[in-house]
PDB file of C-alpha atoms in Angstrom:
ATOM      1  CA  UNK A  29     -15.827 -28.743  81.755  1.00 80.00           C
ATOM      2  CA  UNK A  30     -15.621 -26.989  85.416  1.00 96.00           C
ATOM      3  CA  UNK A  31     -12.418 -25.051  86.691  1.00 97.00           C
ATOM      4  CA  UNK A  32     -11.656 -24.344  90.135  1.00 98.00           C
ATOM      5  CA  UNK A  33      -8.776 -23.003  92.236  1.00 98.00           C
ATOM      6  CA  UNK A  34      -6.555 -24.754  94.677  1.00 98.00           C
ATOM      7  CA  UNK A  35      -5.395 -22.150  97.460  1.00 98.00           C
ATOM      8  CA  UNK A  36      -2.482 -24.293  99.083  1.00 98.00           C
ATOM      9  CA  UNK A  37      -1.955 -23.318 102.429  1.00 98.00           C
ATOM     10  CA  UNK A  38      -1.787 -19.147 102.358  1.00 98.00           C
ATOM     11  CA  UNK A  39      -1.227 -18.692 106.288  1.00 98.00           C
ATOM     12  CA  UNK A  40       0.767 -16.082 108.874  1.00 97.00           C
ATOM     13  CA  UNK A  41       3.730 -19.432 109.152  1.00 96.00           C
ATOM     14  CA  UNK A  42       4.387 -19.596 105.492  1.00 96.00           C
ATOM     15  CA  UNK A  43       4.896 -15.769 104.488  1.00 97.00           C
ATOM     16  CA  UNK A  44       7.265 -13.342 106.236  1.00 96.00           C
ATOM     17  CA  UNK A  45       7.754 -13.459 109.751  1.00 94.00           C
ATOM     18  CA  UNK A  46       6.344 -17.087 110.313  1.00 95.00           C
ATOM     19  CA  UNK A  47       7.383 -20.333 112.264  1.00 92.00           C
ATOM     20  CA  UNK A  48       8.479 -20.953 107.803  1.00 92.00           C
ATOM     21  CA  UNK A  49       8.081 -17.928 105.953  1.00 93.00           C
ATOM     22  CA  UNK A  50       8.759 -17.921 102.343  1.00 94.00           C
ATOM     23  CA  UNK A  51      10.023 -14.767 100.699  1.00 93.00           C
ATOM     24  CA  UNK A  52       7.449 -12.673  98.790  1.00 95.00           C
ATOM     25  CA  UNK A  53       4.998 -15.243 100.675  1.00 97.00           C
ATOM     26  CA  UNK A  54       2.796 -11.881 101.848  1.00 97.00           C
ATOM     27  CA  UNK A  55       2.747 -10.467  97.973  1.00 97.00           C
ATOM     28  CA  UNK A  56       1.800 -13.978  97.159  1.00 97.00           C
ATOM     29  CA  UNK A  57      -1.450 -14.065  99.192  1.00 97.00           C
ATOM     30  CA  UNK A  58      -2.074 -10.643  97.590  1.00 97.00           C
ATOM     31  CA  UNK A  59      -1.422 -11.405  94.482  1.00 97.00           C
ATOM     32  CA  UNK A  60      -3.834 -14.313  94.758  1.00 98.00           C
ATOM     33  CA  UNK A  61      -6.559 -12.322  96.229  1.00 97.00           C
ATOM     34  CA  UNK A  62      -6.190  -9.522  92.863  1.00 97.00           C
ATOM     35  CA  UNK A  63      -6.631 -12.858  90.837  1.00 97.00           C
ATOM     36  CA  UNK A  64      -9.389 -14.310  92.353  1.00 97.00           C
ATOM     37  CA  UNK A  65     -11.608 -10.826  91.489  1.00 96.00           C
ATOM     38  CA  UNK A  66     -10.209 -10.916  87.906  1.00 96.00           C
ATOM     39  CA  UNK A  67     -10.116 -13.830  87.498  1.00 96.00           C
ATOM     40  CA  UNK A  68     -13.870 -16.339  87.928  1.00 95.00           C
ATOM     41  CA  UNK A  69     -13.994 -20.106  88.684  1.00 98.00           C
ATOM     42  CA  UNK A  70     -16.403 -21.940  89.640  1.00 98.00           C
ATOM     43  CA  UNK A  71     -14.954 -22.993  93.011  1.00 98.00           C
ATOM     44  CA  UNK A  72     -12.694 -21.790  95.514  1.00 98.00           C
ATOM     45  CA  UNK A  73     -10.875 -23.738  97.816  1.00 98.00           C
ATOM     46  CA  UNK A  74      -8.266 -23.438 100.359  1.00 98.00           C
ATOM     47  CA  UNK A  75      -6.237 -25.773 102.171  1.00 98.00           C
ATOM     48  CA  UNK A  76      -4.055 -24.951 105.484  1.00 97.00           C
ATOM     49  CA  UNK A  77      -1.956 -27.136 107.698  1.00 95.00           C
ATOM     50  CA  UNK A  78      -4.084 -27.439 110.497  1.00 94.00           C
ATOM     51  CA  UNK A  79      -1.635 -29.231 112.884  1.00 88.00           C
ATOM     52  CA  UNK A  80      -2.290 -30.324 116.558  1.00 83.00           C
ATOM     53  CA  UNK A  81      -0.808 -28.404 119.463  1.00 82.00           C
ATOM     54  CA  UNK A  82      -0.826 -31.402 121.552  1.00 74.00           C
ATOM     55  CA  UNK A  83       1.856 -33.875 120.202  1.00 75.00           C
ATOM     56  CA  UNK A  84       4.161 -34.351 117.479  1.00 73.00           C
ATOM     57  CA  UNK A  85       2.035 -34.330 114.594  1.00 74.00           C
ATOM     58  CA  UNK A  86       3.201 -38.054 113.490  1.00 78.00           C
ATOM     59  CA  UNK A  87       7.081 -36.631 114.172  1.00 77.00           C
ATOM     60  CA  UNK A  88       6.253 -33.681 111.786  1.00 82.00           C
ATOM     61  CA  UNK A  89       7.521 -31.243 114.688  1.00 79.00           C
ATOM     62  CA  UNK A  90      10.980 -31.702 115.399  1.00 77.00           C
ATOM     63  CA  UNK A  91      11.967 -32.807 118.794  1.00 79.00           C
ATOM     64  CA  UNK A  92      15.283 -31.412 118.680  1.00 80.00           C
ATOM     65  CA  UNK A  93      16.832 -29.482 115.864  1.00 83.00           C
ATOM     66  CA  UNK A  94      14.934 -29.241 112.610  1.00 79.00           C
ATOM     67  CA  UNK A  95      16.037 -30.765 109.333  1.00 78.00           C
ATOM     68  CA  UNK A  96      13.732 -29.074 106.763  1.00 80.00           C
ATOM     69  CA  UNK A  97      12.956 -32.853 105.261  1.00 80.00           C
ATOM     70  CA  UNK A  98      10.723 -34.092 107.259  1.00 84.00           C
ATOM     71  CA  UNK A  99      11.187 -32.233 110.718  1.00 79.00           C
ATOM     72  CA  UNK A 100      10.103 -29.336 111.112  1.00 78.00           C
ATOM     73  CA  UNK A 101       9.736 -26.575 113.275  1.00 85.00           C
ATOM     74  CA  UNK A 102       6.321 -26.028 115.303  1.00 84.00           C
ATOM     75  CA  UNK A 103       4.186 -24.448 112.547  1.00 92.00           C
ATOM     76  CA  UNK A 104       0.483 -23.801 112.041  1.00 93.00           C
ATOM     77  CA  UNK A 105      -0.840 -25.236 115.393  1.00 92.00           C
ATOM     78  CA  UNK A 106      -4.970 -25.199 115.301  1.00 93.00           C
ATOM     79  CA  UNK A 107      -6.550 -22.101 116.908  1.00 93.00           C
ATOM     80  CA  UNK A 108      -2.950 -19.710 116.839  1.00 95.00           C
ATOM     81  CA  UNK A 109      -2.472 -16.787 114.692  1.00 97.00           C
ATOM     82  CA  UNK A 110       0.068 -18.486 112.699  1.00 96.00           C
ATOM     83  CA  UNK A 111      -2.577 -21.115 111.324  1.00 96.00           C
ATOM     84  CA  UNK A 112      -5.044 -18.212 110.018  1.00 97.00           C
ATOM     85  CA  UNK A 113      -4.874 -17.174 106.569  1.00 98.00           C
ATOM     86  CA  UNK A 114      -2.622 -14.049 105.540  1.00 98.00           C
ATOM     87  CA  UNK A 115      -4.538 -11.078 106.090  1.00 97.00           C
ATOM     88  CA  UNK A 116      -4.064 -10.398 102.593  1.00 97.00           C
ATOM     89  CA  UNK A 117      -5.979 -13.357 101.408  1.00 97.00           C
ATOM     90  CA  UNK A 118      -9.960 -12.403 101.303  1.00 93.00           C
ATOM     91  CA  UNK A 119     -11.266 -15.866 102.736  1.00 94.00           C
ATOM     92  CA  UNK A 120     -14.587 -14.792 102.082  1.00 95.00           C
ATOM     93  CA  UNK A 121     -13.849 -15.340  98.066  1.00 96.00           C
ATOM     94  CA  UNK A 122     -13.270 -19.467  99.222  1.00 98.00           C
ATOM     95  CA  UNK A 123     -15.816 -21.878  98.973  1.00 98.00           C
ATOM     96  CA  UNK A 124     -14.487 -24.320 100.899  1.00 98.00           C
ATOM     97  CA  UNK A 125     -12.157 -25.262 103.404  1.00 98.00           C
ATOM     98  CA  UNK A 126      -9.496 -28.224 104.041  1.00 98.00           C
ATOM     99  CA  UNK A 127      -7.484 -28.604 106.750  1.00 97.00           C
ATOM    100  CA  UNK A 128      -4.435 -31.040 106.557  1.00 95.00           C
ATOM    101  CA  UNK A 129      -1.923 -32.366 108.949  1.00 90.00           C
ATOM    102  CA  UNK A 130      -4.012 -32.987 112.006  1.00 86.00           C
ATOM    103  CA  UNK A 131      -2.097 -35.855 114.540  1.00 83.00           C
ATOM    104  CA  UNK A 132       0.625 -36.228 111.645  1.00 82.00           C
ATOM    105  CA  UNK A 133       2.452 -35.382 107.993  1.00 83.00           C
ATOM    106  CA  UNK A 134       0.550 -33.759 105.542  1.00 92.00           C
ATOM    107  CA  UNK A 135       1.826 -32.173 102.075  1.00 93.00           C
ATOM    108  CA  UNK A 136      -1.278 -32.657 100.022  1.00 97.00           C
ATOM    109  CA  UNK A 137      -4.486 -30.960 100.184  1.00 98.00           C
ATOM    110  CA  UNK A 138      -5.881 -34.154  98.960  1.00 98.00           C
ATOM    111  CA  UNK A 139      -4.564 -35.749 102.277  1.00 96.00           C
ATOM    112  CA  UNK A 140      -6.652 -33.003 104.193  1.00 96.00           C
ATOM    113  CA  UNK A 141     -10.883 -32.520 104.898  1.00 96.00           C
ATOM    114  CA  UNK A 142     -13.497 -30.258 105.482  1.00 97.00           C
ATOM    115  CA  UNK A 143     -14.463 -30.057 109.144  1.00 95.00           C
ATOM    116  CA  UNK A 144     -17.793 -32.110 108.110  1.00 96.00           C
ATOM    117  CA  UNK A 145     -15.270 -34.958 106.782  1.00 96.00           C
ATOM    118  CA  UNK A 146     -15.013 -34.603 103.277  1.00 97.00           C
ATOM    119  CA  UNK A 147     -11.989 -34.875 101.542  1.00 97.00           C
ATOM    120  CA  UNK A 148     -11.159 -31.984  98.148  1.00 97.00           C
ATOM    121  CA  UNK A 149     -10.982 -35.342  96.102  1.00 96.00           C
ATOM    122  CA  UNK A 150     -15.077 -36.040  97.232  1.00 97.00           C
ATOM    123  CA  UNK A 151     -15.860 -32.121  96.799  1.00 97.00           C
ATOM    124  CA  UNK A 152     -13.949 -31.882  93.400  1.00 97.00           C
ATOM    125  CA  UNK A 153     -16.412 -34.917  92.129  1.00 96.00           C
ATOM    126  CA  UNK A 154     -19.069 -33.860  93.542  1.00 96.00           C
ATOM    127  CA  UNK A 155     -18.888 -30.413  91.873  1.00 97.00           C
ATOM    128  CA  UNK A 156     -17.701 -31.621  88.619  1.00 97.00           C
ATOM    129  CA  UNK A 157     -14.489 -29.824  88.799  1.00 97.00           C
ATOM    130  CA  UNK A 158     -12.219 -31.621  86.122  1.00 96.00           C
ATOM    131  CA  UNK A 159     -10.078 -28.388  85.327  1.00 98.00           C
ATOM    132  CA  UNK A 160      -7.933 -27.402  88.107  1.00 98.00           C
ATOM    133  CA  UNK A 161      -5.514 -24.395  89.150  1.00 98.00           C
ATOM    134  CA  UNK A 162      -3.098 -24.575  91.651  1.00 98.00           C
ATOM    135  CA  UNK A 163      -1.277 -21.501  93.526  1.00 98.00           C
ATOM    136  CA  UNK A 164       0.192 -21.161  96.698  1.00 98.00           C
ATOM    137  CA  UNK A 165       2.653 -22.099  99.319  1.00 98.00           C
ATOM    138  CA  UNK A 166       5.123 -23.500  99.114  1.00 96.00           C
ATOM    139  CA  UNK A 167       6.098 -24.609  95.689  1.00 97.00           C
ATOM    140  CA  UNK A 168       9.031 -26.758  96.386  1.00 95.00           C
ATOM    141  CA  UNK A 169       6.128 -28.778  99.120  1.00 95.00           C
ATOM    142  CA  UNK A 170       2.729 -28.065  99.458  1.00 97.00           C
ATOM    143  CA  UNK A 171       1.882 -26.896  96.238  1.00 98.00           C
ATOM    144  CA  UNK A 172       3.717 -29.458  94.338  1.00 98.00           C
ATOM    145  CA  UNK A 173       2.295 -32.868  96.493  1.00 98.00           C
ATOM    146  CA  UNK A 174      -1.246 -31.300  95.597  1.00 98.00           C
ATOM    147  CA  UNK A 175      -0.691 -30.424  92.034  1.00 98.00           C
ATOM    148  CA  UNK A 176       0.755 -33.815  91.485  1.00 98.00           C
ATOM    149  CA  UNK A 177      -2.158 -35.470  93.675  1.00 98.00           C
ATOM    150  CA  UNK A 178      -4.637 -33.916  91.217  1.00 98.00           C
ATOM    151  CA  UNK A 179      -2.672 -34.468  88.323  1.00 97.00           C
ATOM    152  CA  UNK A 180      -3.150 -38.556  89.382  1.00 96.00           C
ATOM    153  CA  UNK A 181      -6.764 -38.540  90.224  1.00 95.00           C
ATOM    154  CA  UNK A 182      -7.257 -37.464  86.489  1.00 95.00           C
ATOM    155  CA  UNK A 183      -7.777 -33.771  86.752  1.00 97.00           C
ATOM    156  CA  UNK A 184      -6.392 -30.898  84.319  1.00 98.00           C
ATOM    157  CA  UNK A 185      -3.909 -29.358  86.385  1.00 98.00           C
ATOM    158  CA  UNK A 186      -2.137 -26.172  85.932  1.00 98.00           C
ATOM    159  CA  UNK A 187      -0.202 -24.226  88.418  1.00 98.00           C
ATOM    160  CA  UNK A 188       0.160 -20.900  88.207  1.00 98.00           C
ATOM    161  CA  UNK A 189       4.224 -20.154  89.452  1.00 97.00           C
ATOM    162  CA  UNK A 190       3.919 -16.558  89.463  1.00 96.00           C
ATOM    163  CA  UNK A 191       1.068 -16.882  92.104  1.00 98.00           C
ATOM    164  CA  UNK A 192       3.095 -19.495  94.461  1.00 98.00           C
ATOM    165  CA  UNK A 193       6.360 -18.486  96.505  1.00 97.00           C
ATOM    166  CA  UNK A 194       9.499 -21.263  97.180  1.00 96.00           C
ATOM    167  CA  UNK A 195      11.569 -21.956  99.818  1.00 93.00           C
ATOM    168  CA  UNK A 196      14.431 -21.368  97.432  1.00 93.00           C
ATOM    169  CA  UNK A 197      15.112 -20.560  93.819  1.00 95.00           C
ATOM    170  CA  UNK A 198      16.826 -24.143  93.231  1.00 96.00           C
ATOM    171  CA  UNK A 199      14.084 -26.833  95.236  1.00 94.00           C
ATOM    172  CA  UNK A 200      11.748 -24.126  93.012  1.00 96.00           C
ATOM    173  CA  UNK A 201      12.762 -25.162  89.899  1.00 97.00           C
ATOM    174  CA  UNK A 202      13.370 -28.424  90.786  1.00 97.00           C
ATOM    175  CA  UNK A 203      10.036 -28.562  91.474  1.00 97.00           C
ATOM    176  CA  UNK A 204       8.725 -27.249  88.751  1.00 98.00           C
ATOM    177  CA  UNK A 205      10.640 -29.712  86.376  1.00 97.00           C
ATOM    178  CA  UNK A 206       9.206 -32.410  88.222  1.00 98.00           C
ATOM    179  CA  UNK A 207       5.429 -30.977  88.557  1.00 98.00           C
ATOM    180  CA  UNK A 208       6.348 -30.718  84.093  1.00 98.00           C
ATOM    181  CA  UNK A 209       7.340 -33.900  83.526  1.00 97.00           C
ATOM    182  CA  UNK A 210       4.429 -35.303  85.404  1.00 97.00           C
ATOM    183  CA  UNK A 211       1.783 -33.703  82.862  1.00 97.00           C
ATOM    184  CA  UNK A 212       1.008 -31.037  85.007  1.00 98.00           C
ATOM    185  CA  UNK A 213       1.065 -27.411  83.000  1.00 98.00           C
ATOM    186  CA  UNK A 214       3.279 -24.694  84.391  1.00 98.00           C
ATOM    187  CA  UNK A 215       2.585 -21.073  83.671  1.00 97.00           C
ATOM    188  CA  UNK A 216       3.890 -17.761  84.710  1.00 94.00           C
ATOM    189  CA  UNK A 217       0.098 -16.172  84.984  1.00 87.00           C
ATOM    190  CA  UNK A 218      -3.134 -16.947  84.540  1.00 73.00           C
TER     191      UNK A 218
END
């Protein structure tokens, strides 16, 4: 059995001071970097929102006031500082980089692909990864969506809650309950 880790959207725009910053996002970036130094994985994958600058990304970017459910402020535009990994996360420790949300809304890393056009599911299959830890930002949106898709694909999935950051405590709790209900193991730390 091979274990991988999926680091979801640990980007500048999702940490303090970013367009959609979560409280504790920078600390999560640093904690994930430390976790990678002390916990070996067979494969380290990271996803990033990588939105197009020229359009509203399929209605993902609000034309007026965002509702923070289906429409959002402009964030993680490809090639901008906001789309880059947070500096506390060691990008050299990442084996595979997944980009998602190019021209359309995308929450799960399974909706993205590498620069070469490979999907996350294809990569996990090729590498024989049957156990997947999921960490990152935000617990209540992209972490949840990615973990649910990994479980639907038949993998043993564990969300390490201490290595995630959420939009709010209430939506974090609801997301973790939903993950547990769908068979995803939720642990405080590894």
